[in-house]
CSV table of C-alpha atoms in Angstrom, one decimal:
chain,number,residue,atom,x,y,z
A,1,MET,CA,-22.0,-11.1,50.9
A,2,THR,CA,-23.4,-7.7,49.8
A,3,SER,CA,-24.1,-7.6,46.2
A,4,ASP,CA,-22.0,-5.3,43.7
A,5,SER,CA,-25.5,-4.6,41.5
A,6,LEU,CA,-28.9,-3.3,42.0
A,7,LEU,CA,-31.1,-3.9,39.2
A,8,ASP,CA,-33.9,-0.9,38.5
A,9,LEU,CA,-36.7,-3.2,38.4
A,10,GLU,CA,-39.5,-0.7,38.5
A,11,ARG,CA,-37.9,1.5,35.4
A,12,GLU,CA,-40.6,0.0,33.0
A,13,ALA,CA,-43.2,1.0,35.3
A,14,ARG,CA,-41.8,4.6,35.3
A,15,ILE,CA,-41.0,5.0,31.6
A,16,GLY,CA,-42.2,2.2,29.9
A,17,LEU,CA,-38.6,0.6,29.1
A,18,PRO,CA,-37.3,-2.0,31.3
A,19,GLU,CA,-33.1,-1.9,32.4
A,20,ALA,CA,-30.7,-3.8,30.3
A,21,ILE,CA,-28.0,-5.4,31.3
A,22,LEU,CA,-24.7,-3.7,30.0
A,23,CYS,CA,-22.0,-6.5,30.1
A,24,ALA,CA,-19.1,-4.4,28.8
A,25,GLY,CA,-16.4,-4.4,31.6
A,26,LYS,CA,-18.1,-7.1,33.9
A,27,SER,CA,-17.1,-10.5,34.7
A,28,ALA,CA,-18.6,-13.8,34.1
A,29,ASP,CA,-19.4,-14.1,38.0
A,30,GLN,CA,-20.9,-10.7,37.9
A,31,LEU,CA,-23.1,-11.2,35.3
A,32,ALA,CA,-24.3,-14.5,36.6
A,33,ARG,CA,-25.0,-12.8,39.9
A,34,ILE,CA,-26.9,-10.0,37.8
A,35,LEU,CA,-29.0,-12.6,35.8
A,36,GLU,CA,-30.3,-14.2,39.3
A,37,GLN,CA,-31.9,-10.8,39.9
A,38,ALA,CA,-33.2,-10.2,36.8
A,39,PRO,CA,-36.7,-10.9,35.7
A,40,PRO,CA,-37.7,-13.5,33.2
A,41,ARG,CA,-37.3,-11.6,30.3
A,42,VAL,CA,-34.0,-9.3,29.9
A,43,LEU,CA,-32.0,-8.1,27.1
A,44,LEU,CA,-28.2,-8.1,27.5
A,45,THR,CA,-25.9,-5.6,25.9
A,46,ARG,CA,-22.3,-5.5,24.8
A,47,LEU,CA,-22.0,-9.5,25.4
A,48,ALA,CA,-18.6,-10.6,24.2
A,49,PRO,CA,-18.6,-14.1,22.7
A,50,GLU,CA,-16.0,-15.1,25.5
A,51,GLN,CA,-18.4,-13.7,28.1
A,52,TYR,CA,-21.5,-15.5,26.6
A,53,GLN,CA,-19.7,-18.8,26.6
A,54,ALA,CA,-18.6,-18.4,30.2
A,55,LEU,CA,-22.4,-17.8,31.5
A,56,PRO,CA,-24.1,-20.5,33.4
A,57,GLU,CA,-27.3,-19.6,31.7
A,58,VAL,CA,-26.0,-20.0,28.0
A,59,ALA,CA,-28.8,-22.6,27.0
A,60,ARG,CA,-31.4,-20.1,27.9
A,61,LEU,CA,-30.0,-16.9,26.1
A,62,ASP,CA,-30.6,-16.0,22.3
A,63,TYR,CA,-27.1,-14.8,21.6
A,64,ASP,CA,-26.5,-12.8,18.2
A,65,ALA,CA,-22.7,-12.6,17.8
A,66,LEU,CA,-23.1,-9.4,15.4
A,67,SER,CA,-24.9,-7.1,17.5
A,68,ARG,CA,-23.4,-8.9,21.0
A,69,THR,CA,-26.8,-8.9,22.4
A,70,ALA,CA,-28.4,-11.7,24.1
A,71,ILE,CA,-32.2,-12.2,25.2
A,72,ARG,CA,-33.6,-14.4,27.9
A,73,GLY,CA,-37.4,-14.8,27.6
A,74,GLY,CA,-38.0,-14.6,24.0
A,75,CYS,CA,-39.6,-11.8,22.1
A,76,PRO,CA,-43.3,-10.5,21.6
A,77,THR,CA,-44.8,-10.7,18.3
A,78,PRO,CA,-44.4,-7.5,16.7
A,79,PRO,CA,-47.2,-5.7,15.0
A,80,ALA,CA,-47.2,-5.3,11.2
A,81,PRO,CA,-46.4,-3.7,9.2
A,82,ALA,CA,-42.8,-2.4,10.4
A,83,ARG,CA,-42.9,1.1,11.6
A,84,VAL,CA,-39.0,1.8,11.9
A,85,ALA,CA,-36.5,1.6,9.3
A,86,VAL,CA,-32.9,1.0,10.1
A,87,VAL,CA,-30.6,2.5,7.4
A,88,THR,CA,-26.8,2.0,7.4
A,89,ALA,CA,-24.4,3.6,5.2
A,90,GLY,CA,-22.1,0.7,4.7
A,91,THR,CA,-21.7,-3.0,5.7
A,92,SER,CA,-19.2,-1.8,8.6
A,93,ASP,CA,-22.0,-0.3,10.2
A,94,LEU,CA,-24.1,-3.6,10.8
A,95,PRO,CA,-23.1,-4.3,14.2
A,96,VAL,CA,-24.6,-1.2,15.6
A,97,ALA,CA,-27.7,-1.6,13.3
A,98,ALA,CA,-28.0,-5.1,14.6
A,99,GLU,CA,-28.1,-3.7,18.2
A,100,ALA,CA,-30.8,-1.4,17.4
A,101,GLU,CA,-32.6,-4.2,15.6
A,102,ARG,CA,-32.4,-6.5,18.7
A,103,THR,CA,-33.2,-3.9,20.9
A,104,LEU,CA,-36.4,-3.3,19.0
A,105,ALA,CA,-37.5,-6.8,18.6
A,106,PHE,CA,-37.1,-7.4,22.4
A,107,HIS,CA,-39.4,-4.7,23.0
A,108,GLY,CA,-42.1,-6.2,20.4
A,109,GLU,CA,-41.4,-3.6,17.5
A,110,ALA,CA,-40.8,-4.6,14.0
A,111,CYS,CA,-38.0,-2.9,11.9
A,112,GLU,CA,-36.9,-3.2,8.3
A,113,ARG,CA,-33.2,-3.0,7.6
A,114,LEU,CA,-32.0,-1.2,4.4
A,115,ALA,CA,-28.2,-1.4,4.2
A,116,ASP,CA,-25.5,-0.1,2.4
A,117,LEU,CA,-27.2,3.2,1.4
A,118,GLY,CA,-24.0,5.6,1.8
A,119,VAL,CA,-24.2,8.8,0.1
A,120,ALA,CA,-21.0,8.0,-1.6
A,121,GLY,CA,-23.3,6.3,-4.2
A,122,LEU,CA,-26.3,8.4,-3.7
A,123,TRP,CA,-28.5,6.7,-6.4
A,124,ARG,CA,-28.7,3.9,-3.8
A,125,LEU,CA,-30.5,5.9,-1.3
A,126,LEU,CA,-32.5,7.8,-3.8
A,127,ALA,CA,-33.8,4.6,-5.0
A,128,GLN,CA,-35.4,4.2,-1.7
A,129,ARG,CA,-36.7,7.1,-1.1
A,130,GLU,CA,-40.4,6.2,-1.5
A,131,ARG,CA,-40.0,3.0,0.9
A,132,LEU,CA,-38.5,5.3,3.3
A,133,ALA,CA,-40.8,7.9,3.3
A,134,ARG,CA,-43.4,5.4,4.6
A,135,PHE,CA,-41.8,5.0,8.2
A,136,PRO,CA,-42.6,7.2,11.0
A,137,VAL,CA,-38.9,6.5,12.5
A,138,VAL,CA,-35.7,5.9,10.7
A,139,ILE,CA,-32.8,5.1,12.4
A,140,ALA,CA,-29.8,6.2,10.4
A,141,VAL,CA,-26.1,4.6,11.2
A,142,ALA,CA,-23.3,5.7,9.5
A,143,GLY,CA,-19.5,6.6,10.4
A,144,MET,CA,-17.1,8.4,8.3
A,145,GLU,CA,-18.0,12.0,7.6
A,146,GLY,CA,-21.7,11.2,8.8
A,147,ALA,CA,-23.2,12.8,5.7
A,148,LEU,CA,-26.1,10.2,5.6
A,149,PHE,CA,-27.9,11.9,8.7
A,150,SER,CA,-28.3,15.2,7.0
A,151,VAL,CA,-29.3,13.9,3.6
A,152,LEU,CA,-32.0,11.6,5.0
A,153,GLY,CA,-33.4,14.3,7.2
A,154,GLY,CA,-33.9,16.5,3.8
A,155,LEU,CA,-35.9,13.3,2.1
A,156,VAL,CA,-38.2,11.6,4.6
A,157,GLY,CA,-40.7,13.3,7.1
A,158,GLY,CA,-40.3,10.7,9.7
A,159,LEU,CA,-38.2,11.3,12.8
A,160,VAL,CA,-34.5,10.6,11.9
A,161,ILE,CA,-32.4,9.2,14.6
A,162,ALA,CA,-28.8,9.7,13.8
A,163,VAL,CA,-26.6,6.8,15.3
A,164,PRO,CA,-22.4,7.9,14.3
A,165,THR,CA,-20.2,4.9,14.3
A,166,GLY,CA,-16.8,4.6,14.9
A,167,THR,CA,-16.3,3.5,11.2
A,168,GLY,CA,-13.6,5.4,9.4
A,169,TYR,CA,-10.0,6.4,10.0
A,170,GLY,CA,-7.7,9.4,10.4
A,171,VAL,CA,-9.9,12.6,11.1
A,172,ALA,CA,-13.0,10.3,11.2
A,173,ALA,CA,-11.8,10.3,15.0
A,174,GLY,CA,-13.7,7.0,16.0
A,175,GLY,CA,-16.9,8.4,15.4
A,176,ARG,CA,-16.6,12.1,16.6
A,177,THR,CA,-16.6,13.3,13.2
A,178,ALA,CA,-19.9,11.6,12.3
A,179,LEU,CA,-21.2,12.9,15.7
A,180,GLY,CA,-20.4,16.4,15.1
A,181,ALA,CA,-22.2,16.2,11.6
A,182,ALA,CA,-25.5,14.9,13.2
A,183,LEU,CA,-25.3,17.5,16.0
A,184,ALA,CA,-24.3,20.3,13.3
A,185,SER,CA,-27.0,19.2,10.6
A,186,CYS,CA,-28.9,21.9,8.6
A,187,ALA,CA,-31.8,19.2,8.4
A,188,PRO,CA,-34.3,20.5,10.7
A,189,GLY,CA,-35.6,18.0,13.7
A,190,ILE,CA,-32.7,15.3,13.7
A,191,VAL,CA,-31.9,13.8,17.0
A,192,ALA,CA,-28.5,12.1,17.7
A,193,VAL,CA,-27.3,9.4,20.0
A,194,ASN,CA,-23.9,8.8,21.3
A,195,VAL,CA,-21.1,7.0,19.2
A,196,ASP,CA,-22.2,3.3,18.4
A,197,ASN,CA,-25.3,3.8,20.6
A,198,GLY,CA,-27.6,1.5,18.5
A,199,TYR,CA,-29.5,0.5,22.1
A,200,GLY,CA,-29.9,4.4,22.9
A,201,ALA,CA,-31.5,4.7,19.2
A,202,ALA,CA,-33.8,2.1,19.5
A,203,CYS,CA,-34.9,3.4,22.7
A,204,ALA,CA,-35.5,6.7,21.2
A,205,ALA,CA,-37.5,5.2,18.6
A,206,LEU,CA,-39.6,3.2,21.1
A,207,ARG,CA,-40.5,6.5,23.0
A,208,CYS,CA,-41.5,8.3,20.0
A,209,LEU,CA,-43.7,5.5,18.8
A,210,ARG,CA,-45.3,5.3,22.4
A,211,ALA,CA,-45.9,9.0,22.8
């Protein structure tokens, strides 16, 4: 029987980041066959609880329901202090932030989470300004109008990676408004990833830190 998947086992040698297994849209049988090919340490993303429960390797996986990620093979001990801050505008943005955090942990990079710092209560963010200024990379996770990205970009000197989320309703348009805000920001040097892409934001942070 031919395989319906072919892992990129040499990706880490090329770019420093191994392939993660995107689980969305895959059956439990497909994921089981992919895991058979995968190296001993592997990160699974967008793994729904029902998919996780159906996997034969369930006992070997460290599963986190909030981020919908699983890790096989453990995580390296990260260096201290943390070099990445993960900032969320609201509690609703935590699943995307958690995906970024788990991706960083898998790659041996520590982070600090600062949650619920949305600009509707600007004092909350300003109270953390000095703390945030210590980080070379800040991952900003926000939905709605995405104002957090520009405000952070004007307050801290580190790289700001904007992660728009689907949080919001009406003209928030499933994250499109926040994505547009990130791309149109007047704060120089902000970079943006796709809507809800916490994994991609973490990988961008890793590339920056290792450059």
